[in-house]
Amino acid sequence: MTKYCKGCGIALQNDDPQGLGYVPALDASYCQRCYKIRHYDQVTISMQQGIESNQTLEKINKIDGIVFWVVDLFTFEASMISRLNQKLPGKEIIMILTKRDVLPKTLQDEKILRFVRQRLAEENIEVKDILICGHLLKHDEQSTQNLMKIVQAIHTYRQGQDVIFMGVANAGKSTILNRLMASKDLTISRHPGTTLDLVPIEQDGYTIFDSPGIENRHSMLSILNPRDLKTVIPTKPIRPFVSQAFEDQSYAVGGLARLDVVVNGKASVVGYFSRSLPIHRGKLSTADALWQKHLNEMLVPCVDTSLLTMHTYHAPMISEDKMDVVIHGLGWFCISGAIQDVYVRVHKGIQVSFRKAMI
């Protein structure tokens, strides 16, 4: 009889020490990979690219259940799944927005909901309800209230069905479920691709399923060196980087991305990134020389060693309203004022989006 890892859902095996699911003895509860993640924060087999999404979606579709779609507010664009209703035909979807506590407290929940509903409409995604959650790593009153929102939603919407938690890697699925179950059975970490298969959690008369992170190969989190994830993923409320520009400027986000702004008057640039990620500001005229000299030295972390290997995005249209320039998986700049042109340099394959400002 096949036994499965309690932490990630993978089938356990003791034939291949280099393979997924390896255990020295088949009576173990956790695979060796989970054991090392849980106890040493060490990833022996990287699954950063995520499990092939069609496999996961096919398994979800076979379950008679309601879907709780977990979406990271901080990396909202990278957490979106295009054509979600078509990929999950007939499934009702409840959206859970995590990492609320990472965003500024001055941002009201009502404004977040307006923003999210507008983005869902633009993507033609329909959901039954939207829950805003945060503080899920804490054990305080706010955290308890947010968990009770999820519990109430399960009781309200389940209607005799099972419950499936899904979303992209690092959205917070396993964290929510560990809190709901008051256990630490599921393996959680900052490393994308921790959960490897559906993990059933039996309840009184129904089953809750954790699922692998849906792959997103266009997110910065999918290509970063594991040691740099703690620098990029915020665990504390972000402190906006605020800059006024009166001449052409360049903003380096470590060595991972660069925003170039051409102005024809006074402009404002506000960065929303992890506190641990340095932002360097300088004149646009000297920006190339700075990157050539300091990339992978002062400008760290990075995944490129030269500007030649990076891709350049050009903002399609600069409006008078505030606009967010989103680097998927990393954070975003909000720009406004007398801006003529905007260029973004990132690693090839990483998505950059231009949207109406969230904040």
CSV table of C-alpha atoms in Angstrom, one decimal:
chain,number,residue,atom,x,y,z
A,1,MET,CA,0.0,0.0,0.0
A,2,THR,CA,1.5,3.3,-1.0
A,3,LYS,CA,2.1,5.8,1.8
A,4,TYR,CA,2.3,9.6,1.3
A,5,CYS,CA,4.3,12.3,2.9
A,6,LYS,CA,2.2,14.2,5.5
A,7,GLY,CA,4.0,17.4,4.6
A,8,CYS,CA,4.0,17.7,0.8
A,9,GLY,CA,1.7,14.8,-0.4
A,10,ILE,CA,4.4,13.0,-2.4
A,11,ALA,CA,4.4,9.2,-2.5
A,12,LEU,CA,7.1,7.8,-0.3
A,13,GLN,CA,9.8,5.5,-1.7
A,14,ASN,CA,13.1,4.1,-0.5
A,15,ASP,CA,14.7,3.1,-3.8
A,16,ASP,CA,16.2,6.4,-5.0
A,17,PRO,CA,17.9,8.6,-2.4
A,18,GLN,CA,18.1,11.4,-5.0
A,19,GLY,CA,14.4,11.2,-6.0
A,20,LEU,CA,11.3,12.9,-4.6
A,21,GLY,CA,9.6,11.1,-1.7
A,22,TYR,CA,12.8,9.3,-0.6
A,23,VAL,CA,12.8,8.0,3.0
A,24,PRO,CA,15.3,5.6,4.6
A,25,ALA,CA,12.4,3.6,6.0
A,26,LEU,CA,8.8,3.4,4.6
A,27,ASP,CA,7.3,3.8,8.1
A,28,ALA,CA,8.4,7.5,8.1
A,29,SER,CA,5.7,10.2,8.1
A,30,TYR,CA,7.7,12.8,6.1
A,31,CYS,CA,9.9,12.5,3.1
A,32,GLN,CA,13.6,13.4,3.5
A,33,ARG,CA,13.1,16.6,1.5
A,34,CYS,CA,10.3,17.8,3.9
A,35,TYR,CA,12.4,16.8,6.9
A,36,LYS,CA,15.3,19.0,5.8
A,37,ILE,CA,13.0,21.9,4.9
A,38,ARG,CA,11.2,21.7,8.2
A,39,HIS,CA,14.3,21.4,10.5
A,40,TYR,CA,17.1,23.1,8.5
A,41,ASP,CA,15.3,25.3,5.9
A,42,GLN,CA,17.4,23.3,3.4
A,43,VAL,CA,16.0,22.4,0.0
A,44,THR,CA,17.6,19.3,-1.3
A,45,ILE,CA,15.5,19.1,-4.5
A,46,SER,CA,14.3,22.4,-5.9
A,47,MET,CA,10.8,22.6,-7.3
A,48,GLN,CA,10.8,26.4,-7.7
A,49,GLN,CA,9.2,26.3,-11.2
A,50,GLY,CA,6.2,24.6,-9.6
A,51,ILE,CA,4.4,21.4,-10.4
A,52,GLU,CA,3.0,21.3,-14.0
A,53,SER,CA,-0.2,23.2,-13.6
A,54,ASN,CA,-2.4,21.1,-15.9
A,55,GLN,CA,-1.7,18.0,-13.7
A,56,THR,CA,-2.8,19.9,-10.6
A,57,LEU,CA,-5.9,21.4,-12.3
A,58,GLU,CA,-6.9,18.0,-13.6
A,59,LYS,CA,-6.8,16.5,-10.2
A,60,ILE,CA,-8.8,19.4,-8.7
A,61,ASN,CA,-11.4,19.0,-11.4
A,62,LYS,CA,-12.0,15.4,-10.4
A,63,ILE,CA,-12.9,16.4,-6.9
A,64,ASP,CA,-16.5,17.3,-6.1
A,65,GLY,CA,-15.5,20.4,-4.2
A,66,ILE,CA,-15.5,24.1,-3.8
A,67,VAL,CA,-12.3,26.0,-4.5
A,68,PHE,CA,-10.7,28.4,-2.1
A,69,TRP,CA,-8.3,30.3,-4.3
A,70,VAL,CA,-5.4,31.8,-2.2
A,71,VAL,CA,-3.9,35.0,-3.7
A,72,ASP,CA,-1.0,36.9,-2.3
A,73,LEU,CA,-1.9,40.6,-2.2
A,74,PHE,CA,1.7,41.8,-2.3
A,75,THR,CA,2.5,39.7,-5.4
A,76,PHE,CA,-1.1,40.0,-6.7
A,77,GLU,CA,-0.3,40.0,-10.5
A,78,ALA,CA,2.0,37.0,-10.2
A,79,SER,CA,-0.7,35.2,-8.2
A,80,MET,CA,-3.4,35.7,-10.9
A,81,ILE,CA,-4.4,32.6,-12.9
A,82,SER,CA,-5.7,33.6,-16.3
A,83,ARG,CA,-8.9,31.9,-17.6
A,84,LEU,CA,-9.4,30.4,-14.2
A,85,ASN,CA,-13.2,29.7,-14.6
A,86,GLN,CA,-12.5,27.9,-17.9
A,87,LYS,CA,-9.8,25.8,-16.3
A,88,LEU,CA,-12.1,24.9,-13.4
A,89,PRO,CA,-15.4,24.4,-15.2
A,90,GLY,CA,-18.4,24.3,-12.9
A,91,LYS,CA,-16.4,25.0,-9.8
A,92,GLU,CA,-17.5,27.8,-7.4
A,93,ILE,CA,-14.5,29.9,-6.3
A,94,ILE,CA,-13.9,31.8,-3.1
A,95,MET,CA,-10.9,34.1,-3.2
A,96,ILE,CA,-8.7,34.5,-0.1
A,97,LEU,CA,-6.4,37.5,-0.2
A,98,THR,CA,-3.3,36.9,2.0
A,99,LYS,CA,-0.4,39.1,3.2
A,100,ARG,CA,-2.8,42.0,4.0
A,101,ASP,CA,-0.5,42.9,7.0
A,102,VAL,CA,2.4,43.4,4.6
A,103,LEU,CA,0.6,46.3,2.8
A,104,PRO,CA,0.5,49.8,4.5
A,105,LYS,CA,-2.1,50.1,7.3
A,106,THR,CA,-3.3,53.4,5.7
A,107,LEU,CA,-4.6,51.4,2.7
A,108,GLN,CA,-8.3,50.7,3.5
A,109,ASP,CA,-9.9,47.3,2.9
A,110,GLU,CA,-12.6,48.9,0.8
A,111,LYS,CA,-10.0,50.3,-1.6
A,112,ILE,CA,-8.4,46.8,-1.8
A,113,LEU,CA,-11.7,45.2,-2.7
A,114,ARG,CA,-12.4,47.8,-5.4
A,115,PHE,CA,-9.0,47.2,-6.9
A,116,VAL,CA,-9.4,43.4,-6.8
A,117,ARG,CA,-12.9,43.5,-8.3
A,118,GLN,CA,-11.7,45.7,-11.1
A,119,ARG,CA,-8.8,43.4,-11.9
A,120,LEU,CA,-11.0,40.3,-11.8
A,121,ALA,CA,-13.4,42.0,-14.2
A,122,GLU,CA,-10.5,42.8,-16.5
A,123,GLU,CA,-9.4,39.1,-16.4
A,124,ASN,CA,-13.0,37.8,-16.8
A,125,ILE,CA,-12.8,35.9,-13.6
A,126,GLU,CA,-15.9,35.3,-11.5
A,127,VAL,CA,-15.7,34.5,-7.8
A,128,LYS,CA,-18.4,33.8,-5.2
A,129,ASP,CA,-16.8,35.8,-2.4
A,130,ILE,CA,-13.6,37.6,-1.5
A,131,LEU,CA,-12.0,37.3,2.0
A,132,ILE,CA,-9.2,39.7,3.0
A,133,CYS,CA,-6.8,38.0,5.4
A,134,GLY,CA,-3.5,38.8,7.0
A,135,HIS,CA,-1.4,38.2,10.2
A,136,LEU,CA,-1.6,34.5,9.5
A,137,LEU,CA,1.9,33.8,10.8
A,138,LYS,CA,0.9,35.4,14.1
A,139,HIS,CA,-1.3,34.1,16.9
A,140,ASP,CA,-3.1,37.3,17.9
A,141,GLU,CA,-6.7,38.5,17.9
A,142,GLN,CA,-6.5,39.8,14.3
A,143,SER,CA,-5.2,36.5,13.1
A,144,THR,CA,-7.9,34.6,14.9
A,145,GLN,CA,-10.6,36.8,13.3
A,146,ASN,CA,-9.2,36.2,9.8
A,147,LEU,CA,-9.2,32.4,10.4
A,148,MET,CA,-12.8,32.6,11.6
A,149,LYS,CA,-13.7,34.3,8.3
A,150,ILE,CA,-12.3,31.3,6.4
A,151,VAL,CA,-14.0,28.8,8.7
A,152,GLN,CA,-17.4,30.6,8.3
A,153,ALA,CA,-17.0,30.7,4.5
A,154,ILE,CA,-16.3,26.9,4.4
A,155,HIS,CA,-19.5,26.2,6.4
A,156,THR,CA,-21.5,28.7,4.3
A,157,TYR,CA,-20.4,27.7,0.8
A,158,ARG,CA,-19.4,24.0,1.1
A,159,GLN,CA,-23.0,22.7,0.7
A,160,GLY,CA,-22.0,19.0,1.2
A,161,GLN,CA,-18.9,19.2,-1.0
A,162,ASP,CA,-15.2,18.8,-0.2
A,163,VAL,CA,-12.9,21.9,0.0
A,164,ILE,CA,-9.8,22.5,-2.2
A,165,PHE,CA,-7.2,25.1,-1.4
A,166,MET,CA,-5.3,26.2,-4.4
A,167,GLY,CA,-3.1,29.0,-5.7
A,168,VAL,CA,0.4,29.8,-7.0
A,169,ALA,CA,3.5,28.9,-4.9
A,170,ASN,CA,4.1,31.0,-1.8
A,171,ALA,CA,0.5,32.3,-1.7
A,172,GLY,CA,0.0,30.9,1.8
A,173,LYS,CA,-2.2,27.8,1.3
A,174,SER,CA,-0.4,25.5,3.7
A,175,THR,CA,0.0,28.2,6.3
A,176,ILE,CA,-3.7,28.8,6.4
A,177,LEU,CA,-4.5,25.0,6.6
A,178,ASN,CA,-2.0,24.5,9.4
A,179,ARG,CA,-3.7,27.3,11.4
A,180,LEU,CA,-7.1,25.9,10.6
A,181,MET,CA,-6.2,22.4,11.7
A,182,ALA,CA,-4.2,23.8,14.7
A,183,SER,CA,-1.3,21.6,13.6
A,184,LYS,CA,2.1,21.8,11.9
A,185,ASP,CA,1.6,18.7,9.7
A,186,LEU,CA,1.9,20.5,6.4
A,187,THR,CA,5.4,21.6,5.4
A,188,ILE,CA,5.6,25.3,4.9
A,189,SER,CA,8.5,27.5,3.8
A,190,ARG,CA,9.5,30.5,1.8
A,191,HIS,CA,10.7,28.2,-1.0
A,192,PRO,CA,8.3,27.9,-3.9
A,193,GLY,CA,7.2,24.3,-4.8
A,194,THR,CA,7.1,23.0,-1.2
A,195,THR,CA,3.8,21.0,-1.6
A,196,LEU,CA,4.2,18.4,-4.4
A,197,ASP,CA,0.8,16.7,-4.6
A,198,LEU,CA,-2.7,16.9,-3.2
A,199,VAL,CA,-2.7,16.4,0.5
A,200,PRO,CA,-6.1,15.2,1.9
A,201,ILE,CA,-7.0,16.3,5.4
A,202,GLU,CA,-10.0,14.4,6.7
A,203,GLN,CA,-12.7,16.4,8.5
A,204,ASP,CA,-16.1,15.4,10.0
A,205,GLY,CA,-18.0,14.3,7.0
A,206,TYR,CA,-15.8,15.9,4.3
A,207,THR,CA,-12.2,16.4,3.2
A,208,ILE,CA,-10.0,19.5,2.8
A,209,PHE,CA,-7.3,19.2,0.2
A,210,ASP,CA,-4.1,21.2,0.1
A,211,SER,CA,-2.6,21.4,-3.4
A,212,PRO,CA,0.8,22.1,-5.1
A,213,GLY,CA,1.5,25.7,-6.1
A,214,ILE,CA,0.3,26.4,-9.6
A,215,GLU,CA,3.4,27.1,-11.7
A,216,ASN,CA,4.3,30.7,-12.7
A,217,ARG,CA,7.5,30.8,-14.7
A,218,HIS,CA,7.2,34.5,-15.2
A,219,SER,CA,7.6,35.4,-11.5
A,220,MET,CA,10.9,36.5,-10.0
A,221,LEU,CA,10.4,33.9,-7.3
A,222,SER,CA,10.7,31.1,-9.8
A,223,ILE,CA,14.3,31.9,-10.7
A,224,LEU,CA,15.9,33.4,-7.6
A,225,ASN,CA,18.6,31.6,-5.8
A,226,PRO,CA,16.9,30.1,-2.7
A,227,ARG,CA,19.3,32.1,-0.4
A,228,ASP,CA,17.8,35.4,-1.8
A,229,LEU,CA,14.2,34.5,-1.2
A,230,LYS,CA,14.3,35.9,2.4
A,231,THR,CA,15.5,39.2,1.0
A,232,VAL,CA,12.8,39.5,-1.6
A,233,ILE,CA,9.7,38.1,0.3
A,234,PRO,CA,8.5,40.6,2.9
A,235,THR,CA,7.5,39.3,6.3
A,236,LYS,CA,7.0,42.8,7.9
A,237,PRO,CA,4.9,45.7,6.7
A,238,ILE,CA,6.7,47.3,3.7
A,239,ARG,CA,8.1,50.9,4.1
A,240,PRO,CA,7.4,52.7,0.8
A,241,PHE,CA,10.5,54.2,-0.9
A,242,VAL,CA,9.4,57.8,-1.8
A,243,SER,CA,11.3,59.9,-4.4
A,244,GLN,CA,10.6,63.2,-6.2
A,245,ALA,CA,12.2,63.4,-9.6
A,246,PHE,CA,12.9,66.7,-11.5
A,247,GLU,CA,15.2,65.2,-14.1
A,248,ASP,CA,15.5,61.8,-15.8
A,249,GLN,CA,16.2,59.2,-13.1
A,250,SER,CA,17.0,55.5,-12.8
A,251,TYR,CA,16.0,53.2,-9.8
A,252,ALA,CA,17.8,49.9,-9.2
A,253,VAL,CA,16.0,47.3,-7.2
A,254,GLY,CA,19.1,45.5,-5.9
A,255,GLY,CA,20.4,43.9,-9.1
A,256,LEU,CA,17.1,42.3,-10.1
A,257,ALA,CA,15.3,45.1,-11.9
A,258,ARG,CA,15.7,48.7,-13.0
A,259,LEU,CA,13.2,51.4,-13.6
A,260,ASP,CA,14.2,54.3,-15.9
A,261,VAL,CA,12.0,57.4,-15.9
A,262,VAL,CA,12.1,60.2,-18.4
A,263,VAL,CA,10.4,63.3,-17.1
A,264,ASN,CA,9.4,66.7,-18.4
A,265,GLY,CA,8.7,68.3,-15.1
A,266,LYS,CA,8.1,67.2,-11.5
A,267,ALA,CA,7.3,63.5,-11.0
A,268,SER,CA,6.8,61.1,-8.1
A,269,VAL,CA,8.2,57.6,-7.8
A,270,VAL,CA,7.1,55.3,-4.9
A,271,GLY,CA,8.6,51.8,-4.5
A,272,TYR,CA,6.8,49.0,-2.7
A,273,PHE,CA,9.3,46.2,-2.0
A,274,SER,CA,10.6,44.2,0.9
A,275,ARG,CA,12.5,46.2,3.5
A,276,SER,CA,15.5,44.0,2.9
A,277,LEU,CA,15.7,44.8,-0.8
A,278,PRO,CA,17.9,48.0,-1.4
A,279,ILE,CA,16.8,50.6,-3.9
A,280,HIS,CA,19.5,52.7,-5.5
A,281,ARG,CA,18.6,56.0,-7.2
A,282,GLY,CA,20.7,57.9,-9.7
A,283,LYS,CA,20.8,59.9,-12.9
A,284,LEU,CA,19.6,58.0,-15.9
A,285,SER,CA,22.6,59.3,-17.9
A,286,THR,CA,25.0,57.3,-15.7
A,287,ALA,CA,22.7,54.3,-15.0
A,288,ASP,CA,24.3,52.0,-17.7
A,289,ALA,CA,27.8,52.6,-16.4
A,290,LEU,CA,26.6,52.0,-12.8
A,291,TRP,CA,25.2,48.6,-13.8
A,292,GLN,CA,28.2,47.6,-15.8
A,293,LYS,CA,30.5,48.4,-12.9
A,294,HIS,CA,28.4,47.3,-9.9
A,295,LEU,CA,26.0,44.5,-11.0
A,296,ASN,CA,26.6,41.5,-8.7
A,297,GLU,CA,28.7,43.7,-6.4
A,298,MET,CA,26.9,46.7,-4.9
A,299,LEU,CA,23.8,45.8,-6.9
A,300,VAL,CA,22.6,42.5,-5.3
A,301,PRO,CA,20.8,40.2,-5.2
A,302,CYS,CA,20.8,39.5,-9.0
A,303,VAL,CA,20.3,36.8,-11.5
A,304,ASP,CA,22.0,38.5,-14.4
A,305,THR,CA,25.7,39.4,-14.8
A,306,SER,CA,25.2,41.9,-17.7
A,307,LEU,CA,22.6,44.3,-19.1
A,308,LEU,CA,22.9,42.3,-22.3
A,309,THR,CA,21.0,39.4,-20.8
A,310,MET,CA,18.1,41.5,-19.6
A,311,HIS,CA,14.8,42.4,-21.3
A,312,THR,CA,13.5,45.9,-21.6
A,313,TYR,CA,9.8,46.7,-21.2
A,314,HIS,CA,8.4,50.1,-22.4
A,315,ALA,CA,5.2,51.5,-20.7
A,316,PRO,CA,2.6,51.5,-23.5
A,317,MET,CA,1.0,54.7,-22.4
A,318,ILE,CA,1.6,57.3,-19.6
A,319,SER,CA,-1.7,58.7,-18.3
A,320,GLU,CA,-2.3,61.5,-15.9
A,321,ASP,CA,-3.4,59.1,-13.2
A,322,LYS,CA,-1.1,57.2,-10.9
A,323,MET,CA,0.2,54.0,-12.5
A,324,ASP,CA,1.8,50.9,-11.0
A,325,VAL,CA,4.8,49.3,-12.7
A,326,VAL,CA,4.7,45.7,-11.4
A,327,ILE,CA,7.7,43.4,-11.5
A,328,HIS,CA,6.0,40.0,-11.0
A,329,GLY,CA,7.0,38.3,-7.7
A,330,LEU,CA,9.2,41.3,-6.6
A,331,GLY,CA,7.0,44.3,-5.9
A,332,TRP,CA,6.1,47.5,-7.7
A,333,PHE,CA,6.7,51.2,-8.3
A,334,CYS,CA,3.8,53.7,-8.4
A,335,ILE,CA,4.6,56.6,-10.7
A,336,SER,CA,2.8,59.9,-11.2
A,337,GLY,CA,3.3,63.4,-12.4
A,338,ALA,CA,5.1,64.8,-15.5
A,339,ILE,CA,6.4,61.6,-16.8
A,340,GLN,CA,7.2,61.2,-20.5
A,341,ASP,CA,8.6,57.7,-20.8
A,342,VAL,CA,9.1,54.6,-18.6
A,343,TYR,CA,11.4,51.7,-19.2
A,344,VAL,CA,11.9,48.6,-17.1
A,345,ARG,CA,14.8,46.1,-17.3
A,346,VAL,CA,14.4,42.6,-15.9
A,347,HIS,CA,15.7,39.1,-16.4
A,348,LYS,CA,14.3,37.7,-19.7
A,349,GLY,CA,11.1,35.8,-19.1
A,350,ILE,CA,10.0,37.8,-16.0
A,351,GLN,CA,6.7,39.5,-16.5
A,352,VAL,CA,6.2,43.3,-16.0
A,353,SER,CA,2.7,44.7,-15.9
A,354,PHE,CA,1.4,48.3,-16.0
A,355,ARG,CA,-1.8,48.8,-14.1
A,356,LYS,CA,-4.0,51.5,-12.4
A,357,ALA,CA,-2.5,52.2,-9.0
A,358,MET,CA,-3.5,49.8,-6.1
A,359,ILE,CA,-2.6,52.4,-3.4
